[in-house]
Amino acid sequence: MAVKKIQKKLFGTNGVRGIAGKEITPELTLSIGKALGTMRPGKIAVGRDTRTTGFVLANALKAGLLATGCEVIDCGVLPTPALQYIVKEHYDGGAMITASHNPPEYNGVKIIEPDGTEMGDEETIRLEELLADRSSEVKPWDQVGTEIAAPHLIDEYVQAIVGQFEGKPGHGMTVVVDPGSGPACQTTPAILQALGCRVLTINGIMDGTFPGRLPEPSPEGLEGLAAMVTANNAAFGVAHDGDADRAVFIDDKGNYIEENHEFALITRHICITKKGVVVTPVSTSQIVELVAEAAGCTVHYTPVGSIYVARTMRELLNSGKKVIFGGEGNGGLIFPDHQFCRDGGMTAAAMVSLLAATRQNLSALIEQLPTRYMIKEKLATPHGSQLIKRLEKHYVGESTDHTDGLKIKRSTSWALIRASGTEPLVRIMVDSDGQESGQAMFNEIQKSALDILAALT
Ligand code: MG
């Protein structure tokens, strides 16, 4: 069972993205709307994050859908996973105007399939072909589409998450939420309140200029959140990226939790009560596999990108496997009982449930996890794919994996070397049980790579 990566032209791993007005123009989203309307005629839900360019781009996209005869359901501002949930429950497809974690000047489009997952590679290539040949048919006056506003549907998403949990697991728990002025201002505080938490917020007013922090929830950007957590004796702080499909955490002592540790902690919690497969990309720290296997579960690895995780989860389920959890080592986690996409609001709710069940502080739980160290570096080179081929030959005697790039697996550490699809660089990651052993492996791989590149040029 292997979901393969195919190179697309315009769309990347998470939709099309770029600087609004320059790369992502109203003309482009109009064309995407027409192409999508031609490919998926029917009822299409449209949403956007809080970016200032969201109105412009969403209106152009809706015009394209309407011109090709679609019925547009405008869900307004909402998290990407909320739109995915709404599409899964009610509609024939969706389009989300968002640039996720990118800076405020960026924007983009993610296309949602009827099952709520992001559009896969083969379908996206078909959409790109429709865009390129401009063959989308604009309907005559009596066949154009209609539009309705449905801002209330966001409540269904909130209720769906709350319904995953019994009672009020957050009773007596203070939690600080940093939605980063993004769409989760409308959802995560409401979800946690419904679970019984006392909720405080920072950057809790929707604002596309992002006055408090950038949409990427970095440790530096979350210093304000960390200070609020400790000042209020909160159980934890949770922050989202610009479209709230990811959630990252601050523990009760004000420390930023590395996202692989977050993933491992929730994996361990799920694996205690359910037995089955956890799905994640080859780039995720082995810490997840260690806790899953210790609890009697297994890990299935995919290419890098949440869409490959989501599709593999579905394929494994369809083949009769029990799939209990999935996600990436960046705070993007997938709870298959809820839906097959990363969901930041669901992740925040899962943390409340985990803390209620364990009755321990988050900082103590993190300390109990196995120790792993990760090094992530970039190597600038236009010869990425050639370099990886030569490295494959160089390490031919070792245990390797070719799911995405080259993974070299040793007893207590691994290295992953991948060429970027969009930039002239190669990414090198090393994950190890010791800082020194990890650094030694990284130095060795880097030296091999530099020697090969010197011989190439
Ligand atoms: Mg995102």
XYZ file of C-alpha atoms and ligand atoms in Angstrom:
458
model
C 0.000 0.000 0.000
C 1.722 3.176 -1.128
C 0.281 6.578 -1.928
C 2.725 8.088 -4.436
C 3.689 11.714 -4.951
C 3.194 13.258 -8.421
C 4.705 16.632 -9.325
C 2.119 19.309 -10.101
C 2.660 22.607 -11.926
C 0.734 25.297 -10.094
C -0.476 23.569 -6.950
C 1.947 22.456 -4.241
C 1.433 19.943 -1.439
C -1.161 22.189 0.228
C -2.893 23.992 -2.626
C -1.714 27.015 -4.594
C -0.034 29.792 -2.616
C 1.884 33.022 -3.214
C 1.931 36.772 -2.717
C -1.600 38.136 -3.151
C -2.009 40.568 -6.045
C 1.232 39.390 -7.662
C 1.182 35.606 -7.832
C -2.320 34.982 -6.492
C -4.471 37.424 -8.431
C -8.259 37.769 -8.718
C -7.847 36.660 -12.343
C -6.224 33.441 -11.156
C -8.886 32.640 -8.544
C -11.608 33.445 -11.121
C -9.994 30.854 -13.418
C -9.682 28.352 -10.574
C -13.391 28.918 -9.808
C -14.338 28.272 -13.442
C -12.121 25.179 -13.675
C -13.428 23.781 -10.374
C -17.037 24.533 -11.383
C -16.505 22.647 -14.650
C -14.883 19.708 -12.907
C -17.220 19.511 -9.900
C -20.605 20.865 -10.977
C -22.937 21.068 -7.991
C -23.023 22.672 -4.581
C -19.623 24.157 -3.655
C -18.855 25.625 -0.218
C -16.401 28.539 -0.109
C -14.551 29.841 2.928
C -11.615 32.079 3.761
C -9.224 32.867 6.575
C -8.873 36.398 7.985
C -6.371 37.754 5.441
C -7.122 41.220 4.036
C -7.075 39.849 0.473
C -9.613 37.137 1.302
C -12.659 39.131 0.139
C -11.137 39.966 -3.247
C -9.941 36.451 -3.991
C -13.046 34.699 -2.620
C -15.382 36.912 -4.655
C -13.426 36.238 -7.851
C -13.414 32.494 -7.144
C -17.153 32.518 -6.436
C -17.765 34.390 -9.729
C -15.983 31.571 -11.563
C -18.070 28.914 -9.815
C -21.324 30.827 -10.448
C -20.477 31.413 -14.129
C -20.077 27.679 -14.650
C -23.452 26.947 -13.028
C -22.478 25.973 -9.481
C -24.539 26.693 -6.428
C -22.202 28.582 -4.073
C -22.519 28.295 -0.300
C -20.464 31.090 1.227
C -19.390 30.009 4.712
C -17.491 33.243 5.374
C -14.438 33.247 7.648
C -13.714 29.862 9.225
C -10.838 27.424 9.861
C -9.883 25.131 6.974
C -10.908 22.003 8.964
C -14.323 23.606 9.618
C -14.900 24.013 5.875
C -13.660 20.458 5.336
C -16.151 19.170 7.883
C -19.019 21.173 6.340
C -18.187 19.925 2.821
C -17.982 16.322 4.044
C -21.402 16.614 5.679
C -23.316 18.534 3.014
C -21.687 19.458 -0.304
C -20.093 18.373 -3.581
C -16.831 20.193 -2.996
C -15.211 23.242 -1.473
C -12.598 25.920 -1.915
C -10.744 27.615 0.920
C -8.975 30.932 0.409
C -5.987 30.713 2.749
C -2.213 30.856 2.901
C -2.113 28.855 6.150
C 1.047 29.805 8.100
C 2.542 32.145 5.475
C 3.045 35.888 6.204
C 0.106 38.337 5.859
C 0.887 39.379 2.254
C 0.382 35.800 1.038
C -2.810 34.051 0.074
C -3.874 30.942 -1.800
C -6.509 28.314 -2.498
C -7.038 24.810 -1.136
C -9.549 22.638 -2.980
C -11.716 20.327 -0.872
C -13.160 17.060 -2.176
C -16.720 15.860 -1.310
C -15.285 13.615 1.446
C -13.641 16.627 3.124
C -10.072 15.737 2.153
C -7.851 18.075 0.162
C -7.816 17.324 -3.559
C -5.268 14.626 -4.430
C -2.476 14.831 -7.005
C -4.233 13.208 -9.970
C -7.402 15.303 -9.630
C -5.346 18.464 -9.087
C -3.447 17.786 -12.314
C -6.816 17.509 -14.113
C -7.810 20.853 -12.590
C -4.496 22.369 -13.695
C -5.136 21.089 -17.257
C -8.574 22.749 -17.271
C -6.931 25.970 -16.068
C -4.266 25.798 -18.764
C -6.538 25.209 -21.756
C -9.151 27.728 -20.572
C -11.912 25.444 -21.829
C -14.270 26.046 -18.888
C -17.720 26.746 -20.225
C -19.465 29.932 -19.042
C -23.197 29.201 -18.841
C -25.950 31.330 -20.423
C -28.242 33.546 -18.328
C -30.730 30.852 -17.423
C -28.113 28.329 -16.271
C -25.723 30.383 -14.110
C -25.501 29.487 -10.444
C -26.920 31.039 -7.293
C -25.254 31.994 -4.038
C -26.360 31.735 -0.426
C -24.596 32.896 2.729
C -24.196 30.214 5.414
C -22.069 31.646 8.223
C -24.029 29.574 10.769
C -22.593 26.261 9.501
C -19.432 26.862 11.533
C -21.496 25.900 14.617
C -21.950 22.385 13.252
C -18.167 22.002 13.241
C -17.870 23.203 16.846
C -20.643 20.816 17.936
C -19.096 17.909 16.022
C -15.848 18.270 17.987
C -17.595 18.749 21.331
C -19.668 15.631 20.554
C -16.479 13.533 20.368
C -16.075 13.837 24.146
C -18.234 12.775 27.062
C -19.259 15.253 29.753
C -17.086 18.224 30.660
C -13.473 16.932 30.759
C -12.192 20.520 31.031
C -14.058 21.239 34.289
C -11.715 23.094 36.658
C -9.065 23.617 33.947
C -7.875 27.071 32.857
C -6.663 27.190 29.254
C -5.213 30.079 27.222
C -5.988 30.146 23.480
C -3.954 32.098 20.905
C -5.844 31.914 17.595
C -3.354 34.440 16.166
C -6.123 36.794 14.954
C -7.197 33.984 12.617
C -10.511 32.175 12.049
C -10.136 29.953 15.143
C -11.133 33.037 17.200
C -14.654 31.787 16.402
C -14.129 28.116 17.183
C -11.382 26.973 19.591
C -12.444 29.138 22.592
C -16.053 27.987 22.030
C -15.013 24.316 21.793
C -12.930 24.442 24.981
C -15.611 26.350 26.856
C -18.185 23.733 25.868
C -15.814 21.099 27.285
C -15.969 22.900 30.624
C -12.674 24.860 30.509
C -12.216 28.389 31.768
C -10.869 30.015 28.591
C -8.656 33.096 28.276
C -7.523 34.398 24.886
C -4.670 36.396 23.388
C -4.795 37.618 19.756
C -8.446 36.638 19.989
C -9.966 39.226 17.631
C -9.988 38.393 13.917
C -7.667 40.752 12.049
C -5.982 40.154 8.673
C -3.128 42.508 9.505
C -2.092 40.059 12.277
C -1.159 42.787 14.790
C -0.118 40.402 17.604
C 1.982 37.795 15.839
C 2.616 36.219 12.439
C 0.361 33.344 11.276
C 3.176 30.799 11.864
C 2.941 29.825 15.563
C 6.690 29.992 16.339
C 8.166 29.864 19.872
C 9.174 33.557 19.517
C 5.668 34.570 18.415
C 4.100 32.738 21.338
C 5.986 34.475 24.159
C 2.838 36.443 25.029
C 0.831 33.219 25.219
C 3.492 31.570 27.425
C 3.454 34.556 29.804
C -0.351 34.349 30.087
C -0.196 30.618 30.806
C 2.166 31.016 33.748
C 0.520 34.228 35.051
C -2.870 32.489 35.202
C -1.737 29.033 36.366
C -3.239 27.616 33.191
C -3.074 23.900 32.372
C -1.741 24.771 28.919
C -1.709 27.303 26.108
C -2.725 26.417 22.571
C -1.966 28.367 19.385
C -2.966 27.858 15.761
C -1.493 28.674 12.389
C -3.358 31.041 10.029
C -6.074 28.557 9.053
C -6.139 26.495 12.282
C -5.484 23.075 10.825
C -2.492 22.928 13.133
C -2.274 23.360 16.915
C 0.887 23.840 18.971
C 1.115 23.892 22.761
C 2.722 25.712 25.672
C 2.975 23.586 28.833
C 1.961 24.644 32.364
C 5.504 25.964 32.997
C 5.391 28.230 29.927
C 7.583 26.006 27.720
C 6.925 25.533 23.998
C 6.299 21.860 23.239
C 8.160 20.636 20.178
C 5.510 19.369 17.774
C 6.858 15.799 17.520
C 6.537 15.565 21.310
C 2.942 16.837 21.088
C 2.240 14.187 18.437
C 3.898 11.468 20.565
C 1.997 12.444 23.704
C -1.403 12.313 21.983
C -0.376 9.101 20.173
C 0.410 7.459 23.507
C -2.941 8.570 24.924
C -4.876 7.175 21.954
C -2.833 3.941 21.791
C -3.645 3.115 25.406
C -7.342 2.683 24.629
C -7.284 1.776 20.917
C -5.034 -0.673 19.070
C -4.186 -0.205 15.413
C -2.105 1.787 12.944
C -0.786 5.349 13.303
C -0.028 7.024 9.945
C 2.631 9.710 9.505
C 5.207 10.959 6.966
C 8.790 9.659 6.890
C 9.911 13.039 8.294
C 8.248 12.514 11.695
C 10.535 11.810 14.670
C 10.856 8.174 15.699
C 9.472 9.221 19.078
C 5.967 8.574 17.694
C 6.880 5.032 16.615
C 8.524 4.364 19.996
C 5.431 5.296 22.015
C 3.040 3.597 19.557
C 4.971 0.319 19.593
C 5.356 0.405 23.370
C 1.541 0.510 23.552
C 1.106 -2.363 21.097
C 0.386 -0.280 17.981
C 2.251 0.120 14.686
C 3.283 3.086 12.497
C 2.797 3.310 8.732
C 4.968 5.881 6.913
C 3.955 8.024 3.920
C 5.517 10.732 1.698
C 5.740 14.190 3.287
C 2.433 16.135 3.118
C -0.807 15.845 5.084
C -2.792 14.824 2.006
C -0.666 11.655 1.693
C -1.281 10.888 5.360
C -5.050 11.407 5.004
C -5.332 9.341 1.802
C -3.191 6.534 3.212
C -5.370 6.448 6.336
C -8.446 5.998 4.148
C -6.787 3.348 1.972
C -5.635 1.352 4.983
C -9.132 1.545 6.476
C -10.675 0.435 3.187
C -8.306 -2.545 3.129
C -9.596 -3.637 6.534
C -6.856 -2.203 8.784
C -7.760 -0.409 12.011
C -6.399 3.130 11.665
C -6.519 4.995 14.957
C -4.560 8.212 14.415
C -2.431 10.173 11.961
C -0.561 13.403 11.553
C 2.621 15.312 10.929
C 5.406 16.465 13.229
C 4.284 20.086 12.844
C 1.161 20.079 15.015
C -1.139 18.958 12.181
C -2.988 15.943 13.614
C -5.743 13.793 12.100
C -8.409 12.114 14.257
C -10.167 9.574 11.999
C -13.263 9.280 14.218
C -13.862 12.989 13.514
C -12.590 13.581 9.975
C -9.702 12.785 7.599
C -7.842 16.058 7.733
C -5.602 17.958 10.131
C -7.713 19.754 12.705
C -6.316 22.295 15.188
C -9.572 22.704 17.136
C -9.926 18.940 17.546
C -6.278 18.742 18.653
C -6.863 21.384 21.364
C -9.917 19.439 22.566
C -7.920 16.177 22.589
C -5.351 17.809 24.874
C -8.086 18.720 27.376
C -9.351 15.137 27.351
C -5.793 13.767 27.716
C -5.019 15.951 30.740
C -8.352 15.103 32.365
C -7.678 11.367 31.900
C -4.060 11.362 33.099
C -4.536 13.854 35.963
C -0.929 14.983 35.498
C 0.638 18.297 34.483
C 1.469 18.654 30.801
C 5.129 19.451 31.602
C 5.431 16.213 33.622
C 3.861 14.167 30.809
C 6.324 15.608 28.290
C 9.247 14.704 30.550
C 8.107 11.066 30.588
C 8.436 10.726 26.787
C 11.473 8.994 25.246
C 14.338 11.386 24.431
C 14.936 12.206 20.771
C 16.947 14.968 19.126
C 16.234 16.362 15.702
C 18.478 18.382 13.390
C 16.964 20.131 10.361
C 19.224 21.878 7.831
C 19.036 23.069 4.231
C 21.717 22.704 1.572
C 21.489 25.155 -1.347
C 21.931 23.325 -4.660
C 20.151 23.210 -8.013
C 21.206 19.528 -8.357
C 18.883 18.104 -5.703
C 17.568 15.009 -7.497
C 21.025 14.142 -8.896
C 22.537 14.484 -5.431
C 19.971 12.104 -3.949
C 20.631 9.509 -6.685
C 24.368 9.629 -5.925
C 23.727 9.440 -2.185
C 21.557 6.366 -2.774
C 24.551 4.672 -4.413
C 26.874 5.873 -1.669
C 24.697 4.380 1.090
C 23.640 1.284 -0.849
C 24.954 -1.081 1.837
C 22.769 0.434 4.560
C 19.124 0.034 5.434
C 17.349 2.681 3.310
C 13.797 3.761 2.534
C 12.636 5.568 -0.620
C 9.093 6.611 0.331
C 10.084 10.272 -0.101
C 13.690 11.195 -0.912
C 16.294 8.979 0.768
C 15.982 7.778 4.356
C 19.023 6.081 5.880
C 18.027 4.020 8.916
C 20.477 2.973 11.601
C 19.817 1.305 14.951
C 19.106 4.427 17.020
C 19.043 7.228 14.423
C 17.911 8.002 10.915
C 18.600 10.670 8.284
C 16.231 11.919 5.588
C 17.455 13.785 2.505
C 14.797 15.345 0.253
C 15.015 17.712 -2.690
C 12.594 20.666 -2.499
C 9.928 20.679 -5.224
C 9.796 24.470 -5.371
C 13.241 25.810 -4.386
C 16.861 24.974 -5.395
C 17.700 23.241 -2.142
C 17.921 19.904 -0.382
C 16.594 19.330 3.140
C 18.576 17.154 5.506
C 16.961 15.883 8.704
C 18.510 13.685 11.350
C 16.570 12.135 14.243
C 18.549 10.423 16.979
C 18.392 9.226 20.579
C 21.458 11.330 21.477
C 22.555 14.836 20.613
C 26.151 13.851 19.835
C 25.307 10.766 17.811
C 22.761 12.814 15.848
C 25.279 15.548 15.121
C 27.867 12.964 14.040
C 25.408 11.391 11.588
C 24.429 14.803 10.275
C 28.095 15.827 9.780
C 28.773 12.575 7.921
C 25.776 12.959 5.562
C 26.557 16.629 4.947
C 30.182 15.799 4.088
C 29.106 13.046 1.674
C 26.638 15.471 0.053
C 29.212 18.266 -0.283
C 31.802 15.845 -1.753
C 29.265 14.638 -4.333
C 28.235 18.214 -5.210
C 31.897 19.262 -5.606
C 32.395 16.387 -8.063
C 29.188 17.365 -9.947
C 30.211 20.972 -10.594
Mg -2.452 25.490 8.008
